[in-house]
Amino acid sequence: MKCCIVTLGCQMNQSDSERIRSVIEGMGFEMTEIEEDASLIGVVACSVRQKAIDKVYSKIQKWNQWKNEKPLITFVSGCILPADEVKFIKLFDLVFRMNELLELPDMLHQSGVASEFSTRHPLNDIEREDERTDFWQVEPTYSSDFEAFVPIQNGCDKFCSYCAVPFTRGREVSRASADILAEVERLIENDVKAITLLGQNVNSYGLDKKGEELSFAALLRAVGEIGSKSGKELWVYFTSPHPRDMTRDVIEAIADYKCLAKQIHLPVQSGDEKLLRRMNRNYSIEDYLKIVDDIRELLPTATIFTDIIVGFSGETDEQLERSAELMEQVKFNMAYVAKYSPRAGARASRWEDDITPQQKSERLAKLSEVLKRTSLAHNEAMVGKTFRVLVERADKRMEGALASRTEGKLPVRVLDASNDLVGTFQDVEITSASALSLAGKLAGA
Ligand code: SAM
Ligand code: SF4
């Protein structure tokens, strides 16, 4: 029996997928990437933008046609808005939330899959709670030997007016720090080189269990201690923090530990005060710039990434201009610019989506131009210098080259290097730079 899981969206979904995979493999399924070969097929959905959800609808239409030709069970999980959930129940055999993962074998039994998994798996004995977090105890089947995602939190309490997440993943729940640290320790023992702590608001970690749990800064320090004691080379990242909770002690913790990677992804969303208020972001541009100053002071080598939305309801040309100015001022190394997509249930979905698709594309192009300029200036300054990189894979577009990233997550093409280096750290001398990438050769080669 073969199973195929299609994962859409962010790293959080990839991490969910790794846990779903463990449960399904525990039932005796073999994984395949070929949809046509599977008798169990599912999708881990992303509801952040409509485009990704449209993809889920087109997949299930195709899969339901296949059911005329062969037995097939379909499922959907991940980040699903209530309005889509109602429709998915009619289209998929199984719709489950991540916190119901341990029930998946039973659900599949009811759909006719024969397996003893649900009666023999020890996790079935775990106590059920209202806010269930027992799915985190499923050991994931990591997709890589040298890079791993570790969820530290689920859900979000921030309710940004454009965002689906509080409605798809529910309230913010922190994973027990003892479990997080045990997972990190295991990964380091297994020689994993890059670990990313995941959550929608990583830096509000522990606030739902005040007095009982570590703060985010304390969690980072505990991870830093484990990394330092191991004596191994390691880069630990986290994504995404919210500017409102980005306290100086978080940045100080990163500065104090070599293994805490000097890269900060700090979504700003807009450069305009009024728009930030309409987005319910709860920080000012001044607050944001103060954090950037702290980062530059305490982590002078850090790269800074961001997320920006263009074409939000009511966004004027002047407000877009302010986003462009902020980008010029901060000089981000990377910015993920997204066109606003109204999400059912989110507050802004009641406001007019009054920026046309054409205007959204033009605004996105305008901010992309600013990004290219700032990123090029950073990258050109790296030429002739040597940087440590983690080699990720063979380069898809160039024979004999490797794709790698610096500690700051900047992509570097390593020329004339062997595939044997995948999964290792290397020193690379940067020989050329373009707007969004770098190229170099192994130092000493
Ligand atoms: N929690 C993070 C934060 O506070 O910014 C971000 C998580 S969100 C799932 C990832 C990114 O998707 C956001 O930073 C935002 O830029 C983008 N996004 C979220 N909702 C969106 C929407 N309705 N339309 C377009 N982009 C959206
Ligand atoms: Fe969405 Fe805002 Fe929560 Fe980020 S902080 S997940 S943008 S509601």
PDB file of C-alpha atoms in Angstrom, residues 6-10 13 43-63 75-89 91-92 95 163-165 167-169 341-344:
ATOM      1  CA  VAL A   6       1.239  16.786  -1.008  1.00  0.00           C
ATOM      2  CA  THR A   7       2.474  19.620   1.233  1.00  0.00           C
ATOM      3  CA  LEU A   8       1.526  23.199   0.428  1.00  0.00           C
ATOM      4  CA  GLY A   9       2.608  26.413   2.140  1.00  0.00           C
ATOM      5  CA  CYS A  10       5.059  27.090   4.910  1.00  0.00           C
ATOM      6  CA  ASN A  13       3.050  22.564   7.147  1.00  0.00           C
ATOM      7  CA  VAL A  43      -2.817  17.211   1.128  1.00  0.00           C
ATOM      8  CA  VAL A  44      -1.531  19.410   3.941  1.00  0.00           C
ATOM      9  CA  ALA A  45      -3.328  22.605   2.985  1.00  0.00           C
ATOM     10  CA  CYS A  46      -2.345  26.262   3.350  1.00  0.00           C
ATOM     11  CA  SER A  47      -5.071  28.901   3.726  1.00  0.00           C
ATOM     12  CA  VAL A  48      -2.836  31.971   3.990  1.00  0.00           C
ATOM     13  CA  ARG A  49      -3.646  32.943   0.402  1.00  0.00           C
ATOM     14  CA  GLN A  50      -6.527  31.875  -1.850  1.00  0.00           C
ATOM     15  CA  LYS A  51      -4.154  30.584  -4.542  1.00  0.00           C
ATOM     16  CA  ALA A  52      -2.966  27.685  -2.359  1.00  0.00           C
ATOM     17  CA  ILE A  53      -6.530  26.715  -1.450  1.00  0.00           C
ATOM     18  CA  ASP A  54      -7.529  26.780  -5.129  1.00  0.00           C
ATOM     19  CA  LYS A  55      -4.794  24.208  -5.659  1.00  0.00           C
ATOM     20  CA  VAL A  56      -6.391  21.917  -3.040  1.00  0.00           C
ATOM     21  CA  TYR A  57      -9.725  22.115  -4.894  1.00  0.00           C
ATOM     22  CA  SER A  58      -8.117  21.255  -8.215  1.00  0.00           C
ATOM     23  CA  LYS A  59      -6.221  18.311  -6.653  1.00  0.00           C
ATOM     24  CA  ILE A  60      -9.318  16.775  -5.046  1.00  0.00           C
ATOM     25  CA  GLN A  61     -11.344  17.102  -8.240  1.00  0.00           C
ATOM     26  CA  LYS A  62      -8.653  15.133 -10.048  1.00  0.00           C
ATOM     27  CA  TRP A  63      -8.338  12.534  -7.268  1.00  0.00           C
ATOM     28  CA  PHE A  75      -7.524  13.168   3.242  1.00  0.00           C
ATOM     29  CA  VAL A  76      -6.835  16.808   3.969  1.00  0.00           C
ATOM     30  CA  SER A  77      -5.249  18.436   7.016  1.00  0.00           C
ATOM     31  CA  GLY A  78      -3.078  21.453   7.872  1.00  0.00           C
ATOM     32  CA  CYS A  79      -4.254  25.036   7.763  1.00  0.00           C
ATOM     33  CA  ILE A  80      -7.977  25.038   6.801  1.00  0.00           C
ATOM     34  CA  LEU A  81     -10.543  27.825   7.201  1.00  0.00           C
ATOM     35  CA  PRO A  82     -13.918  26.772   8.666  1.00  0.00           C
ATOM     36  CA  ALA A  83     -15.677  27.783   5.428  1.00  0.00           C
ATOM     37  CA  ASP A  84     -13.436  25.462   3.385  1.00  0.00           C
ATOM     38  CA  GLU A  85     -13.662  22.696   5.995  1.00  0.00           C
ATOM     39  CA  VAL A  86     -17.427  22.433   5.408  1.00  0.00           C
ATOM     40  CA  LYS A  87     -16.805  21.990   1.666  1.00  0.00           C
ATOM     41  CA  PHE A  88     -13.858  19.622   2.154  1.00  0.00           C
ATOM     42  CA  ILE A  89     -15.968  17.257   4.270  1.00  0.00           C
ATOM     43  CA  LEU A  91     -15.058  16.230  -1.145  1.00  0.00           C
ATOM     44  CA  PHE A  92     -12.472  14.292   0.918  1.00  0.00           C
ATOM     45  CA  VAL A  95     -10.671  15.904   7.123  1.00  0.00           C
ATOM     46  CA  CYS A 163      -4.805  36.714   8.401  1.00  0.00           C
ATOM     47  CA  ALA A 164      -6.410  33.275   8.318  1.00  0.00           C
ATOM     48  CA  VAL A 165      -4.133  31.589  10.851  1.00  0.00           C
ATOM     49  CA  PHE A 167      -9.086  30.695  12.401  1.00  0.00           C
ATOM     50  CA  THR A 168      -7.271  27.706  10.947  1.00  0.00           C
ATOM     51  CA  ARG A 169      -4.902  26.786  13.745  1.00  0.00           C
ATOM     52  CA  SER A 341      -5.675  37.976  -0.633  1.00  0.00           C
ATOM     53  CA  PRO A 342      -8.914  38.355   1.404  1.00  0.00           C
ATOM     54  CA  ARG A 343      -9.509  35.435   3.795  1.00  0.00           C
ATOM     55  CA  ALA A 344     -13.003  34.502   4.961  1.00  0.00           C
TER      56      ALA A 344
END
